[in-house]
Amino acid sequence: MKSGHSLRQLLLGWLLPPLVLLLVAGAITAYQITLSAATQAYDRALLDGALALAKQIRVENGQTVLDLPLIAQQVLLTDKYDHIYYLVQGSHGEFIAGHRGLPLPEEKPLEENRIYYDGFFHGEKVRIAALFIPSETGQVHVLMGETLVKRNKLIWEILLGMLAPQVLLVAATIGLVWFGVKRGLAPIERLRNEIAARSQHDLRPVQGEQAPTEVQPMVEALNTLLEKLGTVMGAQQRFISDAAHQLRTPLAALQAQVDLALHQKNDGDLRLTLQHLFAATERTVHLANQLLTLARAEPAGHLPGEMQPVDLSQIAQECAEEWVPRALVKNIDLGFELEPARIIGIPLLIRELLANLLDNAIRYTPVGGNITVRTIAQAHASVLEVEDNGPGIPTSDTDAVFERFYRIKGSPGDGCGLGLAIVREIARTHSALAESKIPPTGQGTLMRAIFPVLPDSLPDTPT
Ligand SMILES: Nc1ncnc2c1ncn2[C@@H]1O[C@H](COP(=O)(O)OP(=O)(O)OP(=O)(O)O)[C@@H](O)[C@H]1O
Ligand SMILES: [Mg+2]
């Protein structure tokens, strides 16, 4: 499961290249400064040697000679690190004294009578100081050269002295990043351990106060997710206990009636029991269906992606086909007053909501009554109404009827008290409000669901 970059790699990737670049640039600058300083100092010493030699030049009998006593020669030409070479040459290029073949300057000095240059002698690099001395016989060249051992030694010593701390600095940076990241991530590691050690039932918020500020938003997001999960699990738990509690009695009754039917010998009794059995089965199926619908209607059971633009009037029209015949059975006049009213919703659930309102209206309105289904487009809301002129709901019960399993005492039929609870859950899923009112006529029930209106910017794709 390892992918992406480690924080360490990332930090080192950012820090190291500029550090190494600085190190190299520093080394180059230091090398150049040191080289020029060392060259100047040692060139000066070389020139002093050449000047000392020049003092020993004489002209005897028209001949230029170098009068260098052995002791002076030893002092001049001995060095702890380098080989020292010299050459004295007459104005016509004639050899006077010293080491033959020591390279001559390629150019003449412009102003002063001295010049410094690099050359090769006996297979080694040498640095040479050349003096041009006027004499009676013309110009004499005095060359003093040395190998570069002590110069290089000095350069390396200075360079190492400067670079060592910088190399240590880079090493320290790597160390700091390495251990710093480990230390910085320790609170996250503790969080990880806390979450990993939890059971799947423990949905308490994660304690993230110790975590670095940068990680806090992640902890908060995780806690929000845990809270949502808790709501979903709570809804499922409620469904399971509701279902278990509510289904136990009707299922036991079914079993008892089947048992009774099995022991009945008389055809007439058997038929009656079977009729009861059929009614009881119908009620149980209805209860199971209502329970499942309620579970599906919970806001926690839906993803935002399931929502789509829906026209309430279109859904009402589609329902008419199914509900008009049922109303006719009771000689009820089921009318529709529809205008386009768009919302964002789940069509299946909106149909379910309307079905429950219509089922109640037809069920509780006496024979020969009136029911009207309305869709209204308001400025900020789309409204779905089902109005009947039945017995109405007492004002003291207008809220309670939306509770699960709540039925008004003496209500006809054998509903299970879940219809309006389903309506309220579906409304909540759609951020809508479900309410029960007394119609303007003062008689019957006006059930209303008020939905937030569909923003104009959304595409119009009605179901
Ligand atoms: N249009 C209505 N007119 C009169 N009373 C109503 C109307 N709608 C609902 N009620 C009352 O509210 C109660 C709750 O209704 P709800 O739809 O939740 O349950 P139910 O109809 O009894 O059972 P279910 O719909 O689950 O089969 C009903 O028992 C009934 O007494
Ligand atoms: Mg109902």
Coordinates of C-alpha atoms and ligand atoms in Angstrom, one line a residue:
M1 CA 0.0 0.0 0.0
K2 CA 3.0 2.3 -0.4
S3 CA 2.5 5.0 -2.9
G4 CA 3.3 8.7 -3.2
H5 CA 6.4 10.3 -1.7
S6 CA 7.5 10.1 1.9
L7 CA 7.7 13.4 3.7
R8 CA 11.4 12.9 4.2
Q9 CA 12.1 12.3 0.5
L10 CA 10.1 15.3 -0.3
L11 CA 11.9 17.6 2.2
L12 CA 15.3 16.3 1.3
G13 CA 14.4 16.6 -2.4
W14 CA 13.7 20.3 -1.9
L15 CA 16.6 21.0 0.5
L16 CA 19.5 19.0 -0.8
P17 CA 19.9 20.3 -4.4
P18 CA 20.1 24.0 -3.4
L19 CA 22.4 23.1 -0.5
V20 CA 24.8 21.1 -2.7
L21 CA 24.7 23.9 -5.3
L22 CA 25.6 26.5 -2.7
L23 CA 28.4 24.2 -1.4
V24 CA 29.9 23.8 -4.9
A25 CA 29.6 27.5 -5.7
G26 CA 31.2 28.3 -2.3
A27 CA 34.0 25.8 -3.1
I28 CA 34.7 27.3 -6.5
T29 CA 34.8 30.8 -5.1
A30 CA 37.0 29.8 -2.2
Y31 CA 39.3 27.9 -4.5
Q32 CA 39.8 31.0 -6.8
I33 CA 40.4 33.4 -3.9
T34 CA 42.8 31.0 -2.2
L35 CA 44.6 30.3 -5.5
S36 CA 45.2 34.0 -6.2
A37 CA 46.3 34.7 -2.6
A38 CA 48.7 31.8 -2.5
T39 CA 50.1 32.6 -6.0
Q40 CA 50.7 36.3 -5.1
A41 CA 52.5 35.3 -1.8
Y42 CA 54.7 32.7 -3.3
D43 CA 55.4 34.7 -6.5
R44 CA 56.8 37.5 -4.3
A45 CA 59.2 35.0 -2.7
L46 CA 60.2 33.7 -6.1
L47 CA 60.9 37.2 -7.3
D48 CA 63.1 37.8 -4.2
G49 CA 65.1 34.8 -5.2
A50 CA 65.5 36.1 -8.7
L51 CA 66.6 39.5 -7.4
A52 CA 69.2 37.9 -5.1
L53 CA 70.6 36.0 -8.1
A54 CA 70.6 39.2 -10.2
K55 CA 72.8 40.9 -7.6
Q56 CA 75.5 38.2 -8.3
I57 CA 75.8 39.0 -12.0
R58 CA 79.0 40.7 -13.1
V59 CA 80.7 41.6 -16.3
E60 CA 84.3 40.4 -16.5
N61 CA 86.4 41.0 -19.6
G62 CA 83.3 41.9 -21.6
Q63 CA 81.7 38.6 -20.5
T64 CA 78.6 38.4 -18.3
V65 CA 79.1 35.9 -15.4
L66 CA 77.3 34.7 -12.4
D67 CA 79.4 34.8 -9.3
L68 CA 77.4 32.6 -7.0
P69 CA 79.2 31.2 -3.9
L70 CA 78.3 27.6 -3.0
I71 CA 76.9 28.6 0.3
A72 CA 74.6 31.2 -1.4
Q73 CA 73.6 28.6 -4.0
Q74 CA 72.6 26.2 -1.3
V75 CA 70.5 28.8 0.5
L76 CA 68.8 29.9 -2.7
L77 CA 68.1 26.6 -4.2
T78 CA 67.0 24.5 -1.2
D79 CA 63.4 24.3 -0.3
K80 CA 61.5 21.9 2.0
Y81 CA 58.8 21.0 -0.5
D82 CA 59.7 22.1 -4.0
H83 CA 62.4 21.8 -6.6
I84 CA 64.0 25.2 -7.3
Y85 CA 65.4 25.9 -10.7
Y86 CA 67.1 29.0 -12.2
L87 CA 68.6 30.2 -15.4
V88 CA 70.7 33.2 -16.3
Q89 CA 70.8 33.9 -20.0
G90 CA 72.6 36.6 -22.0
S91 CA 70.9 39.1 -24.3
H92 CA 71.7 37.0 -27.4
G93 CA 70.3 33.9 -25.8
E94 CA 73.7 32.5 -24.6
F95 CA 73.6 30.3 -21.6
I96 CA 75.4 31.9 -18.6
A97 CA 74.4 29.7 -15.6
G98 CA 71.7 27.6 -14.1
H99 CA 69.4 24.9 -15.5
R100 CA 69.4 24.7 -19.2
G101 CA 65.9 24.4 -20.8
L102 CA 64.0 26.3 -18.2
P103 CA 61.1 27.8 -20.2
L104 CA 61.6 31.4 -21.2
P105 CA 58.8 34.0 -21.1
E106 CA 56.7 34.2 -24.3
E107 CA 56.2 37.9 -23.9
K108 CA 58.1 40.8 -22.5
P109 CA 56.9 42.7 -19.5
L110 CA 55.0 45.9 -20.5
E111 CA 56.0 48.3 -17.7
E112 CA 58.1 46.6 -15.0
N113 CA 61.1 44.5 -15.7
R114 CA 59.5 41.3 -14.3
I115 CA 57.0 38.7 -15.4
Y116 CA 55.4 35.6 -13.8
Y117 CA 54.3 32.6 -15.8
D118 CA 53.6 28.9 -15.7
G119 CA 55.6 26.3 -17.6
F120 CA 56.8 22.7 -17.7
F121 CA 60.2 21.5 -16.7
H122 CA 61.5 18.0 -16.2
G123 CA 57.9 16.8 -16.6
E124 CA 56.5 18.9 -13.8
K125 CA 54.5 22.1 -13.7
V126 CA 56.6 25.0 -12.6
R127 CA 55.9 28.6 -11.7
I128 CA 58.6 31.0 -12.9
A129 CA 59.5 34.6 -12.1
A130 CA 61.6 36.3 -14.9
L131 CA 63.7 39.4 -14.5
F132 CA 65.0 41.5 -17.3
I133 CA 68.2 43.3 -16.3
P134 CA 70.0 45.8 -18.5
S135 CA 73.7 45.4 -18.5
E136 CA 76.7 46.7 -20.5
T137 CA 76.3 43.7 -22.9
G138 CA 72.6 44.2 -23.4
Q139 CA 69.7 42.7 -21.5
V140 CA 70.3 39.7 -19.2
H141 CA 67.4 37.3 -18.3
V142 CA 67.3 35.9 -14.8
L143 CA 64.7 33.2 -14.3
M144 CA 63.8 31.6 -11.0
G145 CA 61.2 28.7 -11.0
E146 CA 59.8 26.2 -8.6
T147 CA 57.4 23.3 -8.6
L148 CA 53.9 23.8 -7.2
V149 CA 54.0 21.4 -4.2
K150 CA 53.7 24.0 -1.4
R151 CA 51.3 26.1 -3.3
N152 CA 48.9 23.2 -3.9
K153 CA 49.4 22.1 -0.2
L154 CA 48.3 25.5 1.0
I155 CA 45.3 25.7 -1.4
W156 CA 44.1 22.3 -0.1
E157 CA 44.6 23.2 3.5
I158 CA 42.6 26.4 3.1
L159 CA 39.9 24.7 1.0
L160 CA 39.5 21.9 3.5
G161 CA 39.3 24.3 6.3
M162 CA 36.5 26.2 4.6
L163 CA 34.6 23.2 3.2
A164 CA 34.6 20.9 6.1
P165 CA 32.1 23.0 8.1
Q166 CA 29.8 23.3 5.1
V167 CA 29.8 19.5 4.5
L168 CA 29.0 19.1 8.2
L169 CA 26.1 21.6 7.7
V170 CA 24.7 19.5 4.9
A171 CA 25.0 16.3 7.0
A172 CA 23.3 18.0 9.9
T173 CA 20.5 19.1 7.6
I174 CA 19.9 15.6 6.5
G175 CA 20.0 14.4 10.1
L176 CA 17.6 17.1 11.2
V177 CA 15.1 16.3 8.4
W178 CA 15.3 12.6 9.2
F179 CA 14.7 12.9 12.9
G180 CA 12.5 16.0 12.7
V181 CA 10.0 14.3 10.4
K182 CA 10.0 11.3 12.7
R183 CA 9.3 13.5 15.7
G184 CA 6.8 15.7 13.8
L185 CA 4.8 12.6 12.7
A186 CA 4.7 11.0 16.1
P187 CA 1.3 12.5 17.0
I188 CA -0.1 11.2 13.7
E189 CA 1.3 7.8 14.5
R190 CA -0.5 7.9 17.9
L191 CA -3.7 8.8 16.1
R192 CA -3.2 5.9 13.7
N193 CA -2.7 3.5 16.6
E194 CA -5.8 4.9 18.3
I195 CA -8.0 4.4 15.2
A196 CA -6.4 1.0 14.4
A197 CA -7.1 -0.3 17.9
R198 CA -10.8 0.6 17.8
S199 CA -13.6 -1.9 17.3
Q200 CA -16.0 -1.3 14.4
H201 CA -18.7 -0.3 16.9
D202 CA -16.7 2.5 18.5
L203 CA -17.7 5.5 16.5
R204 CA -16.7 8.1 19.2
P205 CA -14.9 11.2 17.8
V206 CA -11.2 10.8 17.5
Q207 CA -9.2 12.9 20.0
G208 CA -7.1 15.0 17.7
E209 CA -6.2 17.9 20.0
Q210 CA -2.6 16.6 20.2
A211 CA -2.2 16.3 16.5
P212 CA -0.4 19.1 14.6
T213 CA -2.6 22.0 13.4
E214 CA -2.1 20.9 9.8
V215 CA -3.7 17.6 10.6
Q216 CA -6.6 19.0 12.5
P217 CA -8.9 19.5 9.4
M218 CA -8.3 15.8 8.6
V219 CA -9.3 14.8 12.1
E220 CA -12.4 17.0 11.9
A221 CA -13.4 15.4 8.5
L222 CA -12.8 12.0 10.0
N223 CA -15.0 12.8 12.9
T224 CA -17.8 14.2 10.7
L225 CA -17.6 10.9 8.7
L226 CA -17.8 8.9 12.0
E227 CA -20.8 11.0 13.0
K228 CA -22.6 10.2 9.7
L229 CA -21.7 6.6 10.0
G230 CA -23.2 6.6 13.5
T231 CA -26.4 8.1 12.2
V232 CA -26.6 5.4 9.5
M233 CA -25.9 2.7 11.9
G234 CA -28.4 4.1 14.4
A235 CA -31.1 4.1 11.6
Q236 CA -30.3 0.5 10.8
Q237 CA -30.4 -0.5 14.4
R238 CA -33.7 1.2 14.8
F239 CA -35.1 -0.5 11.7
I240 CA -33.9 -3.9 13.0
S241 CA -35.5 -3.4 16.4
D242 CA -38.7 -1.9 14.9
A243 CA -39.0 -4.8 12.5
A244 CA -38.3 -7.4 15.1
H245 CA -40.7 -5.9 17.6
Q246 CA -43.5 -5.1 15.1
L247 CA -43.4 -8.3 13.0
R248 CA -43.2 -10.7 15.9
T249 CA -46.9 -10.4 16.8
P250 CA -48.5 -10.7 13.3
L251 CA -46.2 -13.5 12.4
A252 CA -47.2 -15.4 15.6
A253 CA -50.8 -14.7 14.8
L254 CA -50.3 -16.1 11.2
Q255 CA -48.7 -19.2 12.6
A256 CA -51.6 -19.7 15.1
Q257 CA -54.2 -19.4 12.4
V258 CA -52.3 -21.8 10.1
D259 CA -52.2 -24.2 13.0
L260 CA -55.9 -23.8 13.6
A261 CA -56.7 -24.3 9.9
L262 CA -54.7 -27.5 9.9
H263 CA -56.9 -28.9 12.7
Q264 CA -60.2 -27.9 11.3
K265 CA -62.3 -30.7 9.8
N266 CA -65.3 -28.6 8.9
D267 CA -65.0 -27.0 5.4
G268 CA -67.1 -23.9 6.5
D269 CA -64.8 -23.3 9.5
L270 CA -61.7 -23.9 7.4
R271 CA -62.9 -21.3 4.8
L272 CA -63.5 -18.7 7.5
T273 CA -60.1 -19.3 9.1
L274 CA -58.5 -19.1 5.7
Q275 CA -60.2 -15.8 5.1
H276 CA -58.8 -14.5 8.4
L277 CA -55.5 -15.9 7.4
F278 CA -55.6 -14.1 4.1
A279 CA -56.4 -10.7 5.9
A280 CA -53.7 -11.3 8.4
T281 CA -51.2 -12.1 5.7
E282 CA -52.2 -8.9 3.8
R283 CA -51.6 -6.9 7.0
T284 CA -48.3 -8.5 7.6
V285 CA -47.2 -7.9 4.0
H286 CA -48.3 -4.3 4.3
L287 CA -46.4 -3.9 7.6
A288 CA -43.2 -5.4 6.2
N289 CA -43.5 -3.2 3.1
Q290 CA -44.0 0.0 5.2
L291 CA -41.1 -1.0 7.4
L292 CA -38.8 -1.5 4.4
T293 CA -40.0 1.8 2.8
L294 CA -39.3 3.7 6.0
A295 CA -35.8 2.2 6.1
R296 CA -35.2 3.3 2.5
A297 CA -36.7 6.7 3.2
E298 CA -34.1 7.7 5.9
P299 CA -31.8 10.5 4.8
A300 CA -28.8 8.4 5.9
G301 CA -29.7 5.8 3.3
H302 CA -29.0 8.0 0.3
L303 CA -26.2 9.4 -1.6
P304 CA -26.3 13.0 -2.9
G305 CA -25.7 11.6 -6.4
E306 CA -29.2 9.9 -6.4
M307 CA -30.9 13.3 -6.5
Q308 CA -32.0 14.6 -9.9
P309 CA -34.3 17.3 -11.2
V310 CA -38.0 16.2 -10.7
D311 CA -41.3 17.9 -11.6
L312 CA -43.9 17.3 -8.9
S313 CA -46.8 17.8 -11.3
Q314 CA -45.4 15.0 -13.6
I315 CA -45.2 12.6 -10.7
A316 CA -48.7 13.5 -9.6
Q317 CA -50.0 12.8 -13.1
E318 CA -48.3 9.4 -13.2
C319 CA -49.9 8.5 -9.9
A320 CA -53.4 9.4 -11.1
E321 CA -53.8 6.3 -13.2
E322 CA -53.2 4.1 -10.2
W323 CA -55.2 6.0 -7.7
V324 CA -58.3 7.2 -9.5
P325 CA -59.7 3.6 -9.8
R326 CA -59.2 3.1 -6.0
A327 CA -60.9 6.4 -5.3
L328 CA -63.8 5.4 -7.5
V329 CA -64.4 2.2 -5.5
K330 CA -65.3 4.5 -2.6
N331 CA -67.1 6.9 -5.0
I332 CA -64.6 9.6 -4.0
D333 CA -64.0 12.4 -6.5
L334 CA -60.2 12.5 -6.9
G335 CA -59.2 15.8 -8.6
F336 CA -55.9 17.3 -9.7
E337 CA -54.8 20.9 -9.8
L338 CA -51.3 20.8 -11.2
E339 CA -48.7 23.3 -12.3
P340 CA -45.0 22.6 -13.0
A341 CA -43.1 22.6 -9.7
R342 CA -39.6 21.5 -10.0
I343 CA -37.4 20.2 -7.2
I344 CA -34.2 18.2 -6.8
G345 CA -35.2 14.8 -5.6
I346 CA -35.4 11.0 -5.9
P347 CA -38.4 10.2 -8.1
L348 CA -39.1 6.8 -6.5
L349 CA -39.3 8.4 -3.0
I350 CA -41.5 11.3 -4.1
R351 CA -43.9 8.7 -5.6
E352 CA -43.8 6.9 -2.3
L353 CA -44.6 10.1 -0.4
L354 CA -47.6 10.9 -2.6
A355 CA -48.8 7.3 -2.4
N356 CA -48.9 7.4 1.4
L357 CA -50.8 10.7 1.4
L358 CA -53.3 9.5 -1.1
D359 CA -53.7 6.1 0.7
N360 CA -54.6 8.0 3.9
A361 CA -56.9 10.4 2.1
I362 CA -58.8 7.6 0.4
R363 CA -58.8 5.4 3.4
Y364 CA -60.0 8.0 6.0
T365 CA -62.4 10.0 3.8
P366 CA -65.9 8.6 3.9
V367 CA -67.7 7.4 0.8
G368 CA -68.7 10.2 -1.6
G369 CA -65.9 12.6 -0.4
N370 CA -63.6 14.8 -2.3
I371 CA -59.8 14.7 -2.6
T372 CA -57.6 17.2 -4.5
V373 CA -54.0 16.8 -5.4
R374 CA -52.2 20.1 -5.9
T375 CA -48.7 21.1 -7.1
I376 CA -47.8 24.8 -6.6
A377 CA -44.7 26.6 -7.7
Q378 CA -43.9 29.4 -5.3
A379 CA -41.0 31.9 -5.5
H380 CA -38.7 29.8 -3.1
A381 CA -40.6 26.6 -2.8
S382 CA -42.3 23.8 -4.7
V383 CA -45.4 22.5 -2.8
L384 CA -47.2 19.2 -3.0
E385 CA -50.7 19.1 -1.4
V386 CA -53.3 16.5 -0.8
E387 CA -56.6 17.9 0.6
D388 CA -59.6 15.9 1.6
N389 CA -62.9 16.6 3.2
G390 CA -62.8 13.7 5.6
P391 CA -62.9 13.6 9.4
G392 CA -59.7 15.6 9.7
I393 CA -57.0 15.2 12.3
P394 CA -57.5 16.8 15.8
T395 CA -55.1 19.7 16.3
S396 CA -53.6 18.0 19.3
D397 CA -52.5 15.1 17.0
T398 CA -51.1 17.1 14.0
D399 CA -47.5 16.5 15.1
A400 CA -48.0 13.1 16.6
V401 CA -49.4 11.5 13.5
F402 CA -46.0 11.8 11.9
E403 CA -44.5 9.6 14.6
R404 CA -43.7 6.0 13.9
F405 CA -46.5 3.6 14.7
Y406 CA -48.8 6.4 15.8
R407 CA -52.5 6.0 14.9
I408 CA -55.4 8.1 16.1
K409 CA -57.6 6.0 18.4
G410 CA -60.6 4.6 16.6
S411 CA -59.0 5.1 13.1
P412 CA -60.7 2.8 10.7
G413 CA -58.9 0.1 8.8
D414 CA -55.8 -1.7 10.0
G415 CA -52.9 0.5 9.0
C416 CA -49.7 0.2 11.0
G417 CA -49.1 3.9 11.7
L418 CA -46.0 4.2 9.4
G419 CA -47.4 6.1 6.4
L420 CA -46.9 9.6 7.7
A421 CA -43.5 8.6 9.3
I422 CA -42.4 7.6 5.8
V423 CA -43.7 10.9 4.5
R424 CA -41.7 12.8 7.1
E425 CA -38.5 10.8 6.4
I426 CA -38.8 11.4 2.7
A427 CA -39.3 15.1 3.3
R428 CA -36.2 15.2 5.5
T429 CA -34.2 13.4 2.8
H430 CA -35.2 16.2 0.4
S431 CA -34.7 19.0 3.0
A432 CA -38.4 19.6 2.8
L433 CA -41.1 20.2 5.4
A434 CA -44.1 17.9 5.8
E435 CA -47.1 19.3 7.7
S436 CA -50.7 18.6 8.5
K437 CA -53.2 21.6 8.3
I438 CA -56.9 22.2 8.4
P439 CA -58.1 23.1 4.9
P440 CA -59.4 26.6 4.3
T441 CA -62.9 25.2 4.1
G442 CA -62.4 24.3 7.8
Q443 CA -63.2 20.6 7.2
G444 CA -61.0 17.6 6.4
T445 CA -57.2 17.3 6.2
L446 CA -54.6 19.3 4.2
M447 CA -51.3 17.4 4.0
R448 CA -48.5 19.5 2.6
A449 CA -44.9 18.9 1.6
I450 CA -42.8 22.1 1.0
F451 CA -39.7 21.5 -1.0
P452 CA -36.8 23.9 -1.7
V453 CA -37.2 25.1 -5.3
L454 CA -34.8 23.8 -8.0
P455 CA -32.2 26.4 -8.8
D456 CA -32.5 27.7 -12.4
S457 CA -28.9 26.9 -13.1
L458 CA -29.5 23.2 -12.9
P459 CA -30.3 21.3 -16.1
D460 CA -34.0 20.6 -16.7
T461 CA -34.3 16.8 -17.1
P462 CA -37.6 15.9 -15.6
T463 CA -38.3 12.2 -15.0
Ligands
LIG1 N1 -56.2 12.2 5.6 C1 -56.4 11.8 6.9 N2 -57.6 12.1 7.5 C2 -57.8 11.7 8.7 N3 -56.9 11.1 9.5 C3 -55.7 10.9 9.0 C4 -55.4 11.2 7.6 N4 -54.1 10.9 7.4 C5 -53.7 10.3 8.5 N5 -54.6 10.3 9.5 C6 -54.4 9.8 10.8 O1 -53.1 9.7 11.1 C7 -52.7 8.4 11.5 C8 -51.3 8.1 11.1 O2 -51.3 7.9 9.7 P1 -50.3 7.0 9.0 O3 -50.4 7.1 7.6 O4 -49.0 7.3 9.6 O5 -50.6 5.6 9.6 P2 -51.7 4.6 9.1 O6 -52.4 5.1 7.9 O7 -52.5 4.3 10.3 O8 -50.9 3.3 8.7 P3 -50.1 3.0 7.4 O9 -50.2 4.2 6.5 O10 -48.7 2.8 7.8 O11 -50.7 1.9 6.8 C9 -53.7 7.5 10.9 O12 -53.9 6.4 11.7 C10 -55.0 8.4 11.0 O13 -55.6 8.3 12.2
MG2 MG -51.4 5.7 6.2

